[in-house]
CSV table of C-alpha atoms in Angstrom, one decimal:
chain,number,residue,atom,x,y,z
A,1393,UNK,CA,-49.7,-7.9,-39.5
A,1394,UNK,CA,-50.3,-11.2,-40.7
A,1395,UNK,CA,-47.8,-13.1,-42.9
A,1396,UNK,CA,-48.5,-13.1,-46.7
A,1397,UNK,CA,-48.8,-16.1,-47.8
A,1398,UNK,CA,-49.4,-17.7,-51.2
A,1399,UNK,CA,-52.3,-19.9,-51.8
A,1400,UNK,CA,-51.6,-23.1,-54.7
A,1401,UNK,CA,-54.3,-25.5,-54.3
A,1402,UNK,CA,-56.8,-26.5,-51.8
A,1403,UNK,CA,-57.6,-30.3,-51.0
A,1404,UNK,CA,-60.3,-31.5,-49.2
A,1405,UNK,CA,-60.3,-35.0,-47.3
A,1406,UNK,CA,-63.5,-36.2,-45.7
A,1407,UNK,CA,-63.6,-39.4,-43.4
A,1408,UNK,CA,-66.2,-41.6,-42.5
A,1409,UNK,CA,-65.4,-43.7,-39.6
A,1410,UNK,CA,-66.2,-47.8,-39.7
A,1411,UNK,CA,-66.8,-49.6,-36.3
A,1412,UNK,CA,-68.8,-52.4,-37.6
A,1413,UNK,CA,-66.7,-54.8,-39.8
A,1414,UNK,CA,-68.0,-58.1,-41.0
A,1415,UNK,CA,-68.5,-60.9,-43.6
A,1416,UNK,CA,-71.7,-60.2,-45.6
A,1417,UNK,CA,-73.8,-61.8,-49.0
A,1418,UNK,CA,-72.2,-59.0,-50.5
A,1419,UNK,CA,-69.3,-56.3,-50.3
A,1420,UNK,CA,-71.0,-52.9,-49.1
A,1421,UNK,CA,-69.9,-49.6,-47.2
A,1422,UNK,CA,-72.5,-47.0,-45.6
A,1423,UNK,CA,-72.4,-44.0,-43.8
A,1424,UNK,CA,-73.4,-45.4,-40.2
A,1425,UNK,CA,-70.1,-47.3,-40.0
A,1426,UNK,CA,-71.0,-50.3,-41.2
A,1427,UNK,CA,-68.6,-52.2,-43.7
A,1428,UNK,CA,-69.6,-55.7,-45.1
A,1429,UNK,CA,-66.8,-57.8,-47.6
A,1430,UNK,CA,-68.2,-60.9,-49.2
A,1431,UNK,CA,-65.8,-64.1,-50.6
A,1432,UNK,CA,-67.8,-64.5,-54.1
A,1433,UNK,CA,-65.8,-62.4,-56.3
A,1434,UNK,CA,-62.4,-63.7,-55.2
A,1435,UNK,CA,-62.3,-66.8,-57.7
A,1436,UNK,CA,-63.5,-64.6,-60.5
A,1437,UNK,CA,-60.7,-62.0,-60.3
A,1438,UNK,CA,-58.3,-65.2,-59.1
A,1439,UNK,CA,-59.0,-66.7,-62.8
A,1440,UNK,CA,-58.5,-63.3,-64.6
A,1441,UNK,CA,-55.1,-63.2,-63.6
A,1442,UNK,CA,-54.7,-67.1,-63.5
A,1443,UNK,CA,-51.1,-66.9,-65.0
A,1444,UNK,CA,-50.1,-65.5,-61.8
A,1445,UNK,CA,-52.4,-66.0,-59.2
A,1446,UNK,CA,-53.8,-69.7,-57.9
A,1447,UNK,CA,-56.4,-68.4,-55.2
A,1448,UNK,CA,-57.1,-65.9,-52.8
A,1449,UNK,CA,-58.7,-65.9,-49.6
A,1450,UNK,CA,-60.2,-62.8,-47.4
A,1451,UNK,CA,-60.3,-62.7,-43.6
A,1452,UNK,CA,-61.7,-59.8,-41.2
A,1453,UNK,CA,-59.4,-59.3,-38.5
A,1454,UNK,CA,-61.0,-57.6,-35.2
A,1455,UNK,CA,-58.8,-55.5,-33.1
A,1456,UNK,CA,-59.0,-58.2,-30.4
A,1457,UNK,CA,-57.9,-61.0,-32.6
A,1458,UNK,CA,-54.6,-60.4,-33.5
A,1459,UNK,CA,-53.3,-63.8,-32.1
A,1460,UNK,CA,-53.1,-65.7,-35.5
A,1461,UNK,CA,-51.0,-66.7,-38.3
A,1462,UNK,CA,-50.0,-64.0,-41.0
A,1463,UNK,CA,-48.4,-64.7,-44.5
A,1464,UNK,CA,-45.7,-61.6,-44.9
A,1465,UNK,CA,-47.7,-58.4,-45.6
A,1466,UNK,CA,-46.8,-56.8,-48.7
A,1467,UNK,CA,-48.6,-53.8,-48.3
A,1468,UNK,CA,-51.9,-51.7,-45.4
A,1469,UNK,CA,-53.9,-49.9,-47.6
A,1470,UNK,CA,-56.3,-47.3,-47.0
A,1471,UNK,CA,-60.2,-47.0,-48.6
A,1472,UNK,CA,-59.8,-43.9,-50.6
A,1473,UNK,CA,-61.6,-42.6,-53.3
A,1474,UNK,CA,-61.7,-39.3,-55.6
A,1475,UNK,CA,-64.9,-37.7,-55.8
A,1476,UNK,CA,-64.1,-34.6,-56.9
A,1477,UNK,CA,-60.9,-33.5,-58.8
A,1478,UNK,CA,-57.7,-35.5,-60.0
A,1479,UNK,CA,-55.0,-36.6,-56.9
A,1480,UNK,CA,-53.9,-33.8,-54.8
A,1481,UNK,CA,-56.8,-31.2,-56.0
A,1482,UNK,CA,-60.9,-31.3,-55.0
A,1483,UNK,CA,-62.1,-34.0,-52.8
A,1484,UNK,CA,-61.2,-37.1,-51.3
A,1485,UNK,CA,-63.6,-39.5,-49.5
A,1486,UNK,CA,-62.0,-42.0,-46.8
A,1487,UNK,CA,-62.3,-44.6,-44.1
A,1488,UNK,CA,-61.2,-44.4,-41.1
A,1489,UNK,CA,-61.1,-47.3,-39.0
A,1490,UNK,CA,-60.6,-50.4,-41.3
A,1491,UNK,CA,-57.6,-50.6,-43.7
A,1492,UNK,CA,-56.3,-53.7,-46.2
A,1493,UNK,CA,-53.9,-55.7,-45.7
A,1494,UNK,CA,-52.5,-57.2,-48.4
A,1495,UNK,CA,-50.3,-60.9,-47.6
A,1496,UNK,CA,-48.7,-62.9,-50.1
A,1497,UNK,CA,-47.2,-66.3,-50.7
A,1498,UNK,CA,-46.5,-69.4,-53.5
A,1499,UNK,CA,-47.6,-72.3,-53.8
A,1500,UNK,CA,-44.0,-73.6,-52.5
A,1501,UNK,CA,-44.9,-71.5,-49.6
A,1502,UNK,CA,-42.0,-68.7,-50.7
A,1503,UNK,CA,-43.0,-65.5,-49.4
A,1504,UNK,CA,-43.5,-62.1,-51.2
A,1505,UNK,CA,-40.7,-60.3,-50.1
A,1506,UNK,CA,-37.0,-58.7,-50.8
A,1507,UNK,CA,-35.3,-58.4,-47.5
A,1508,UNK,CA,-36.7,-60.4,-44.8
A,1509,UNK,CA,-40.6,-61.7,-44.3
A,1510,UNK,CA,-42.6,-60.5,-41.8
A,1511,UNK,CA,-44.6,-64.4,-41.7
A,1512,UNK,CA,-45.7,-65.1,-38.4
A,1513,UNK,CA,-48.1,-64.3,-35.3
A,1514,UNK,CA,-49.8,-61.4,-37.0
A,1515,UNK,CA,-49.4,-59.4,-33.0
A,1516,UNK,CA,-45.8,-59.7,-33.5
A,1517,UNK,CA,-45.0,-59.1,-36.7
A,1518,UNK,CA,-46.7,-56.0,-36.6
A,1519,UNK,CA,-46.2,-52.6,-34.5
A,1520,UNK,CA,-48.9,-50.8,-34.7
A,1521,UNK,CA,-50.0,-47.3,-34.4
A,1522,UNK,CA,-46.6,-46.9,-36.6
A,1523,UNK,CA,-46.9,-44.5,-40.3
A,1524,UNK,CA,-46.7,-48.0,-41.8
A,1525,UNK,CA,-49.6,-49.7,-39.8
A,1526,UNK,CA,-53.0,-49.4,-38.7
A,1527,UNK,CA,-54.3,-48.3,-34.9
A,1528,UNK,CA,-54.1,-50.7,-32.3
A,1529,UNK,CA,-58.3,-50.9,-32.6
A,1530,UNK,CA,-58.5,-50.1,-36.1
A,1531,UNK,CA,-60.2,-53.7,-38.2
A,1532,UNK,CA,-57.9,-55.2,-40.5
A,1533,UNK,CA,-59.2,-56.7,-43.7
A,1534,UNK,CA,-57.2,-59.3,-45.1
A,1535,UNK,CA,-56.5,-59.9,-48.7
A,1536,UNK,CA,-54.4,-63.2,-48.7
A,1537,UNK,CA,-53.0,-64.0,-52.2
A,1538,UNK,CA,-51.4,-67.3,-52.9
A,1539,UNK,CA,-49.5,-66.6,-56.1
A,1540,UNK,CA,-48.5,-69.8,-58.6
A,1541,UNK,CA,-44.9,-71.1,-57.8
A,1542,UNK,CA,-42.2,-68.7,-58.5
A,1543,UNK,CA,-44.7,-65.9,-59.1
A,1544,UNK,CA,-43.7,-64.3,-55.5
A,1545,UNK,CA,-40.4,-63.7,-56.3
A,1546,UNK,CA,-41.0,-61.9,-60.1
A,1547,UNK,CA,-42.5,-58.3,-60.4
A,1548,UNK,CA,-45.8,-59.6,-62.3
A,1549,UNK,CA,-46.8,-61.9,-59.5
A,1550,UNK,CA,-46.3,-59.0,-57.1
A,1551,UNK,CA,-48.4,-56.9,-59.6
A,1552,UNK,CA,-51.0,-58.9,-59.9
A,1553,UNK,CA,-51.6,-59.6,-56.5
A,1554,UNK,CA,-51.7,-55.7,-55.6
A,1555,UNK,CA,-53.7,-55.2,-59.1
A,1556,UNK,CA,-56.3,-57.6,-57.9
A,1557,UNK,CA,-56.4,-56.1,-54.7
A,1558,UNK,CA,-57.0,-52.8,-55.9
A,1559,UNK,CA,-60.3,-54.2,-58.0
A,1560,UNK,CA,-61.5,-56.1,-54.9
A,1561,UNK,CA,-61.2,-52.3,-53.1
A,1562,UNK,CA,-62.7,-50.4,-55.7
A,1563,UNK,CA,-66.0,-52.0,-54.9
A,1564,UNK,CA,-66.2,-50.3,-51.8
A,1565,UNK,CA,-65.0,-46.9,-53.5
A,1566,UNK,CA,-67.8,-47.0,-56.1
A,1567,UNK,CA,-69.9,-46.8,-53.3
A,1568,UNK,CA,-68.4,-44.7,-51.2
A,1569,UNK,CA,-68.5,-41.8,-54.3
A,1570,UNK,CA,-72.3,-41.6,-53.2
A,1571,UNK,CA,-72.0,-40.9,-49.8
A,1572,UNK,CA,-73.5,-38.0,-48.8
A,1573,UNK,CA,-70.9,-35.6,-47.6
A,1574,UNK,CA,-72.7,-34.4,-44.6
A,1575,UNK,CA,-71.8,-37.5,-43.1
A,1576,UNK,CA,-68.6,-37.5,-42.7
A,1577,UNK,CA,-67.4,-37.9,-39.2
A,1578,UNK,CA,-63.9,-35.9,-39.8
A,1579,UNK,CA,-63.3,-33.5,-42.5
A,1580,UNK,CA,-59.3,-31.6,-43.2
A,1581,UNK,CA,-58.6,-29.4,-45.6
A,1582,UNK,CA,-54.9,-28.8,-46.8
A,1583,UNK,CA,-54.1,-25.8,-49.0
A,1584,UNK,CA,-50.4,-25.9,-50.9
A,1585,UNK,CA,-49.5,-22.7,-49.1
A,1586,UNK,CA,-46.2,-20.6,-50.8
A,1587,UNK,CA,-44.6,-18.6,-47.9
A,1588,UNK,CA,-42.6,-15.9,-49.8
A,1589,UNK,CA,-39.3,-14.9,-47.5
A,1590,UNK,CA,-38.9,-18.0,-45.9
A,1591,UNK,CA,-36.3,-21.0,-46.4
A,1592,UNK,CA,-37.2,-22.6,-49.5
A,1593,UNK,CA,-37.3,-26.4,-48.8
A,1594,UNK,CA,-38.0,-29.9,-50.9
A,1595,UNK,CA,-38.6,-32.7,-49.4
A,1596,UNK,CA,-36.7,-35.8,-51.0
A,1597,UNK,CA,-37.8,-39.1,-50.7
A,1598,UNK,CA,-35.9,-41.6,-52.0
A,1599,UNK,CA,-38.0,-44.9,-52.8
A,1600,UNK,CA,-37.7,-48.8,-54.2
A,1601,UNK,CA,-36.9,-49.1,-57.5
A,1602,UNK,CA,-34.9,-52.4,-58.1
A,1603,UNK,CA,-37.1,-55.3,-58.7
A,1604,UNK,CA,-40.0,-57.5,-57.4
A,1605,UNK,CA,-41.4,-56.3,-53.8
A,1606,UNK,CA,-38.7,-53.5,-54.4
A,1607,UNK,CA,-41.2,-51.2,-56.2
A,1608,UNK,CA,-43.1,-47.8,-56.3
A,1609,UNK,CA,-46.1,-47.1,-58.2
A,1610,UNK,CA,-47.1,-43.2,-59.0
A,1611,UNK,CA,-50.1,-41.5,-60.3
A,1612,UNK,CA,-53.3,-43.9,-60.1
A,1613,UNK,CA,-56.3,-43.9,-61.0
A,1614,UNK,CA,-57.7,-43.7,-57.7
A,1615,UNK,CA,-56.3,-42.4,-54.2
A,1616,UNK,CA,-52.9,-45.2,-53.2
A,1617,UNK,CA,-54.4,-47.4,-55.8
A,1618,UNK,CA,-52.5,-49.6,-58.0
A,1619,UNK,CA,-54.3,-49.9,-60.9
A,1620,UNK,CA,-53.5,-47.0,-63.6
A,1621,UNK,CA,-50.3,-46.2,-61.6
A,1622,UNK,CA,-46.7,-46.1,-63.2
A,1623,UNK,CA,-43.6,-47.9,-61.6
A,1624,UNK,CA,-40.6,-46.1,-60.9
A,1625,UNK,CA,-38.4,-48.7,-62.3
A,1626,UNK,CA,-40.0,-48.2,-65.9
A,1627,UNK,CA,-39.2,-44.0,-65.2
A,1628,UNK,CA,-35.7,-45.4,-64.9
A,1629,UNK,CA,-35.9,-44.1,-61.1
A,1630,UNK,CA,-35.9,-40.7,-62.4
A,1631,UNK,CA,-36.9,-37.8,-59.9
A,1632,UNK,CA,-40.0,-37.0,-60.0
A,1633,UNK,CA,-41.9,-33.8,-58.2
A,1634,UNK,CA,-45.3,-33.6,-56.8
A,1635,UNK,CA,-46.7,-31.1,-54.5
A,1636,UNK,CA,-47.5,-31.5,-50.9
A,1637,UNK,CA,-51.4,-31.8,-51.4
A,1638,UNK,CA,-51.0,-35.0,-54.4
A,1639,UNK,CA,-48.7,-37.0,-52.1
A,1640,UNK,CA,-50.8,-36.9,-48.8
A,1641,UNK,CA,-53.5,-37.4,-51.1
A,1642,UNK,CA,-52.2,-41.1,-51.9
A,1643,UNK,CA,-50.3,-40.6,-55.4
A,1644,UNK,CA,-48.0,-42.8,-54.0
A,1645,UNK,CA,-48.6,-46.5,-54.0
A,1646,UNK,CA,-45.4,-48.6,-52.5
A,1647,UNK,CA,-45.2,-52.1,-54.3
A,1648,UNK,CA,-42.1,-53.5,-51.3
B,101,UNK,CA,-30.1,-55.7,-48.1
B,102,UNK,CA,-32.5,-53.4,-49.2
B,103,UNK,CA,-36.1,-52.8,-47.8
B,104,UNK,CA,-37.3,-54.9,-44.6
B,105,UNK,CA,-40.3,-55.6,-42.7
B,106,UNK,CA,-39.1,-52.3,-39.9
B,107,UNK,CA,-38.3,-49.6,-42.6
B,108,UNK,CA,-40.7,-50.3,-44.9
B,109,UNK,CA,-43.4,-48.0,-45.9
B,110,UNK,CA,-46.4,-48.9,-47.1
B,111,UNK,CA,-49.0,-47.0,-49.1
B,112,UNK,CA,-50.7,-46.0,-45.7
B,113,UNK,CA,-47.5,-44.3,-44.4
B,114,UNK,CA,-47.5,-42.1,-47.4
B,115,UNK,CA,-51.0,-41.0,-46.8
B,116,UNK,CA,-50.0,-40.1,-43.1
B,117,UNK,CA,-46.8,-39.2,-43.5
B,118,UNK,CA,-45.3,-38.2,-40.8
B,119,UNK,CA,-42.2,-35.9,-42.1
B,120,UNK,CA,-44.4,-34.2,-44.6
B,121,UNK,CA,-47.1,-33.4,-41.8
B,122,UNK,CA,-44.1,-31.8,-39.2
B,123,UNK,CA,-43.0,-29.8,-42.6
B,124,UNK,CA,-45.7,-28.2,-43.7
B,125,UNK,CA,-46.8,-27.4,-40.3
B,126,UNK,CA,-43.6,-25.2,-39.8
B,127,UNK,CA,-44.7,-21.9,-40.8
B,128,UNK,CA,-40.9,-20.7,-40.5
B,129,UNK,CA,-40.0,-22.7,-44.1
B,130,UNK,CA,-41.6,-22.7,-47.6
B,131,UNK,CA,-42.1,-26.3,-48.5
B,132,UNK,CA,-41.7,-26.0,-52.0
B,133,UNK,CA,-42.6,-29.9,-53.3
B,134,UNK,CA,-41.5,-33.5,-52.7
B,135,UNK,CA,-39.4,-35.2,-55.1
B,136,UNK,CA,-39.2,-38.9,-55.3
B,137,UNK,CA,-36.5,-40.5,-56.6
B,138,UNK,CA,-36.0,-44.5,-57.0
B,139,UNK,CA,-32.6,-46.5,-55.9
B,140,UNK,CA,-31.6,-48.5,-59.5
B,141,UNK,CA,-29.3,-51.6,-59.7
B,142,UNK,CA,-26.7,-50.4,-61.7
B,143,UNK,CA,-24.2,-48.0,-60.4
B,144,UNK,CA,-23.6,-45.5,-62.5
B,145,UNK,CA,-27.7,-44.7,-62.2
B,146,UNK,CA,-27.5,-44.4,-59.3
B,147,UNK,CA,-25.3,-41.9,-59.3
B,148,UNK,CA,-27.0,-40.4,-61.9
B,149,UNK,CA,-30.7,-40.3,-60.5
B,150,UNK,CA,-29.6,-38.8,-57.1
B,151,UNK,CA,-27.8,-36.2,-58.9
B,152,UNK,CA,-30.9,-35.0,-60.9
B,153,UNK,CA,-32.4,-35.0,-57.9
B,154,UNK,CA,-30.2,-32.4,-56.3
B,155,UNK,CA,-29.8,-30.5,-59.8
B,156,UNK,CA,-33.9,-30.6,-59.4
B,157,UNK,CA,-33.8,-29.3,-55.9
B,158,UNK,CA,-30.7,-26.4,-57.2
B,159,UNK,CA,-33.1,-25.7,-60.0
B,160,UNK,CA,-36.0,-24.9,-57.7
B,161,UNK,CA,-33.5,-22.6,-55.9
B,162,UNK,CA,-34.0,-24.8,-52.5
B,163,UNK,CA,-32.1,-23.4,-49.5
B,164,UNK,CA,-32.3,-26.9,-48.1
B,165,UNK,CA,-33.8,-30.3,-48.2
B,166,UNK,CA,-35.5,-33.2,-45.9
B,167,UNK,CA,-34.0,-36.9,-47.6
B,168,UNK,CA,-35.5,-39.8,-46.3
B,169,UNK,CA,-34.5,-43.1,-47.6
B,170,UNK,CA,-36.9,-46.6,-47.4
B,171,UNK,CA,-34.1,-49.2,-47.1
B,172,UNK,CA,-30.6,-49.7,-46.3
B,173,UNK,CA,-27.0,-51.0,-47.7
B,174,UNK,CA,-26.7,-50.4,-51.1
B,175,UNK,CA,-29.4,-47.9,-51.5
B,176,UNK,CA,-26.6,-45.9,-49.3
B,177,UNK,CA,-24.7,-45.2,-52.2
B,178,UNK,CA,-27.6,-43.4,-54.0
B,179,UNK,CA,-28.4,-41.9,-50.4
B,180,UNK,CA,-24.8,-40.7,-49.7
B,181,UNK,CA,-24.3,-39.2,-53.0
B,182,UNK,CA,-27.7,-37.1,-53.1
B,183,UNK,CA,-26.7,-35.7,-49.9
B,184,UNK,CA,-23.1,-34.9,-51.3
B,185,UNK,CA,-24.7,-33.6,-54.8
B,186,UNK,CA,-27.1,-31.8,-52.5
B,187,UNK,CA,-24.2,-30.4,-50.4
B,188,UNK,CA,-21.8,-29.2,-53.2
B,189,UNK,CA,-24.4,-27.0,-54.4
B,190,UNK,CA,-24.9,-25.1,-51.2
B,191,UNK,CA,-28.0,-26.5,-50.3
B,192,UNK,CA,-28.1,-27.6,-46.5
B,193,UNK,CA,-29.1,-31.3,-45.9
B,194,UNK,CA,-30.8,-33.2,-43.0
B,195,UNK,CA,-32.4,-36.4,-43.5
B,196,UNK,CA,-33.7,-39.7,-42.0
B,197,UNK,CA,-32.5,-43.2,-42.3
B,198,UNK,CA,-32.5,-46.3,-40.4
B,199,UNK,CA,-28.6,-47.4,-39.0
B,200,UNK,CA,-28.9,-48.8,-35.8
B,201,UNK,CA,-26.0,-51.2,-35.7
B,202,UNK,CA,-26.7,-53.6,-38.7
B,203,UNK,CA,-26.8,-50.7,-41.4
B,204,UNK,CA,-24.3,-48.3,-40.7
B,205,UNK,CA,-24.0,-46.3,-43.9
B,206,UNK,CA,-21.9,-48.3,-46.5
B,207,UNK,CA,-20.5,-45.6,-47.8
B,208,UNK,CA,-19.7,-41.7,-46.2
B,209,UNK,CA,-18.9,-38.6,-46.9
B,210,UNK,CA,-18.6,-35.0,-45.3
B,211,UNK,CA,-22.6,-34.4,-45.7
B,212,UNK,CA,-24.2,-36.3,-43.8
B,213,UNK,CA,-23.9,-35.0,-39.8
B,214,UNK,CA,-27.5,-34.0,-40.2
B,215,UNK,CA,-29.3,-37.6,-40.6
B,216,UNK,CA,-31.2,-38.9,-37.6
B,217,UNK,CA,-31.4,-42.7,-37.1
B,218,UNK,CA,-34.9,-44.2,-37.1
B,219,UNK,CA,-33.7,-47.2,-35.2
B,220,UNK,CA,-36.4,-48.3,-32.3
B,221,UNK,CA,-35.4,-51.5,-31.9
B,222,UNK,CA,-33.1,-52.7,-29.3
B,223,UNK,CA,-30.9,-54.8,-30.8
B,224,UNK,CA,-30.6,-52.2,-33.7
B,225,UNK,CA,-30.9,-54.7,-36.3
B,226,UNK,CA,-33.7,-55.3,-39.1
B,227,UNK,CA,-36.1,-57.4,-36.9
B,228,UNK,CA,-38.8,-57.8,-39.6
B,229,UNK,CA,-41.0,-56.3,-37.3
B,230,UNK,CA,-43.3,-54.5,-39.7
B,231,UNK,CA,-43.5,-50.6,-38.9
B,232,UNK,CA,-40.7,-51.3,-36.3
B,233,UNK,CA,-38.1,-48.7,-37.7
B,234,UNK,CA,-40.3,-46.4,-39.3
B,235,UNK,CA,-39.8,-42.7,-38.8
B,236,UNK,CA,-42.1,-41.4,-36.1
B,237,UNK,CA,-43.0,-37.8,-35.8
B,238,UNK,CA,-40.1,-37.0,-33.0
B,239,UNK,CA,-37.5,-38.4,-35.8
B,240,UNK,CA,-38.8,-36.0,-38.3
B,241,UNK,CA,-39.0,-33.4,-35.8
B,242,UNK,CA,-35.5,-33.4,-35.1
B,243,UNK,CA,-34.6,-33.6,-38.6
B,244,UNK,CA,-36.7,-30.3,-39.6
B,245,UNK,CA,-34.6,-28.3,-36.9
B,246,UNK,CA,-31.3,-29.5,-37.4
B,247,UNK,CA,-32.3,-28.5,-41.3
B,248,UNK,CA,-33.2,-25.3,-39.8
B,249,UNK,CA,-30.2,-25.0,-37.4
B,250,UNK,CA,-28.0,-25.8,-40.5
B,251,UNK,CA,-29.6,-22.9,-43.0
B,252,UNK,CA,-29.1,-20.3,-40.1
B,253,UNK,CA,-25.6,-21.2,-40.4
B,254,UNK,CA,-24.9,-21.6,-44.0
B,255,UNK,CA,-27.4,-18.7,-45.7
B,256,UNK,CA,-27.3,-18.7,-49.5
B,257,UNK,CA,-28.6,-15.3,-49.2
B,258,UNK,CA,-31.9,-16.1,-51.2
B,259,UNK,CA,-35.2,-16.6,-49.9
B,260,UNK,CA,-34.9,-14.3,-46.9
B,261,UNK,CA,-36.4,-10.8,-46.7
């Protein structure tokens, strides 16, 4: 007889898998695996958050080209977007293939970071195929800020270079809310299952929560975005629950 | 101390996490939900938040629970004492955190035989290698049956048929 089980919530996660990665005249995403980022709107959002930030540059990475200099990455973020539902319920589009990578730095050449930088050949720095870190042959994008001085070593600088980021991102998630869902090249779906009679377990993860690059953001606005998202430190690193389905579903966004 | 380059996890680790995949593939335990909890400055928080934690986890009538901590050093004293809080309520603990030989835990106590080292790195040192010391799916592995082997033992007497 088969096991009763409990049924919570149902998530759905389609990918679309990217192969062709390159600079274009403007940042677009389709369904044939083509991705295309474009430098224009990197002064713009530089100047928005001016107080902060002095420039930014943007670099594709092939898989073969990993032999080059890296400023110490603050963050690999994945392309998600929600197109159906709030975090952890309905359905989430994603990339598969390309992920950001988000570097840092002053303009006295400090790095963003708390203990130790991970500056260097970007092929040793980097393990990959690691939770952390992209597949060997996965493309990298990178999103190279270059705070003003001091600004890599205070919260807001780290903010703002994860906040501008996140805008350069959404771009491709607009976009990517169109796709037609036929064309996804993977599709999982994860249902919050209660299984009455067995162990009861949680799952406690304890997180950053102590100062600039020692962060957490929760709940935003879009799938491990930062934008909309609330820091741990200003929940006074209170526990907070979610279920299963919101954190694979990126409700988490680490700011360390 | 605190978080470098090899334990570090980034926002793409938590949407492939590796612990919460091995859990909730286990169809012998009831995942219940993941708390987060953060690791404050000032002692007496953190002290304070850990405990909540485990009062959360008691609350939720948990037979057990799966810590995993980002960092090392002085984060250990918010790690050491969750596990204890966790403990002193009857709730079995198993967890994950990186040691190697830099980052023994800075402070111990009689709950934490069940914590598997993520070390990978030879030296066993923070080598800010990013992704170096991260949990892989074997760590988390282990941790889910020693959890397991642990609630056999020490059965609240709940949440069984």
């Amino acid at each position: 007889m088969p096991e009763k089980t409990i049924d919570h919530g149902r998530l759905e996660i389609k990918c679309f898998h990217i192969d062709d990665v390159d600079f274009g005249e403007k940042n677009e995403v389709d369904t044939h695996g083509k991705l295309r980022v474009c430098k224009d709107m990197l002064q713009k959002l530089a100047e928005e958050k001016s107080e902060f930030i002095d420039h930014i540059d943007l670099q594709v990475i092939q898989p073969d080209d990993h032999d080059r200099f890296t400023n110490t990455i603050m963050d690999f973020i994945p392309i998600s977007t929600k197109v159906l539902g709030a975090i952890g319920t309905g359905v989430t589009y994603t990339l598969t293939g390309v992920y950001f990578m988000l570097t840092g730095v002053d303009t006295e050449g400090i790095q963003a970071h708390e203990f130790g930088s991970s500056e260097g050949n970007l092929q040793e720095q980097v393990i990959f195929d690691r939770p952390s870190t992209p597949k060997t042959g996965d493309v990298i994008i990178s999103f190279d800020v270059t705070m003003k001085a001091g600004m890599s070593e205070e919260r807001r600088g780290c903010y703002a270079a994860h906040e501008v980021c996140d805008k350069f991102i959404q771009e491709f998630r607009n976009q990517m809310k169109h796709f037609n869902a036929n064309d996804c090249t993977e599709k999982h779906v994860y249902h919050d299952v209660e299984r009455p009679g067995r162990k009861k377990i949680v799952i406690i993860r304890q997180v950053a929560g102590q100062g600039a690059m020692y962060d957490m953001y929760l709940f935003p606005d879009e799938p491990s975005g930062a934008i909309g998202g609330k820091s741990i430190i200003d929940m006074g690193n209170m526990p907070v629950i979610v279920t299963p389905n919101e954190y694979r579903d990126g409700i988490l966004r680490s700011m360390q | 101390m605190g978080i470098g380059p090899s334990t570090k996890e980034t926002s793409l680790h938590h949407f492939q996490d590796p612990l919460l995949e091995v859990v909730s593939d286990d169809t012998d335990v009831d995942l219940m939900g993941i708390i987060i909890v953060g690791t404050p400055d000032d002692n007496v928080d953190k002290i304070r938040v850990g405990t909540r934690a485990a009062i959360m986890a008691d609350c939720m009538r948990a037979d057990g629970a799966l810590i995993s901590a980002d960092g090392w050093g002085n984060s250990d004293v918010d790690f050491t004492n969750t596990c204890e809080q966790l403990g002193r309520r009857g709730i079995c603990v198993a967890g994950l955190h990186f040691s190697g030989r830099t980052a023994q835990f800075v402070v111990t106590n009689d709950y934490l035989g069940n914590i598997i080292d993520t070390n990978k790195s030879e030296e066993g040192t923070e080598t800010t290698v990013l992704g170096e010391n991260n949990m892989t799916k074997l760590d988390c592995r282990k941790a889910l049956v020693r959890l397991k082997m642990d609630m056999k033992k020490h059965d609240r007497g709940r949440g069984t048929e």
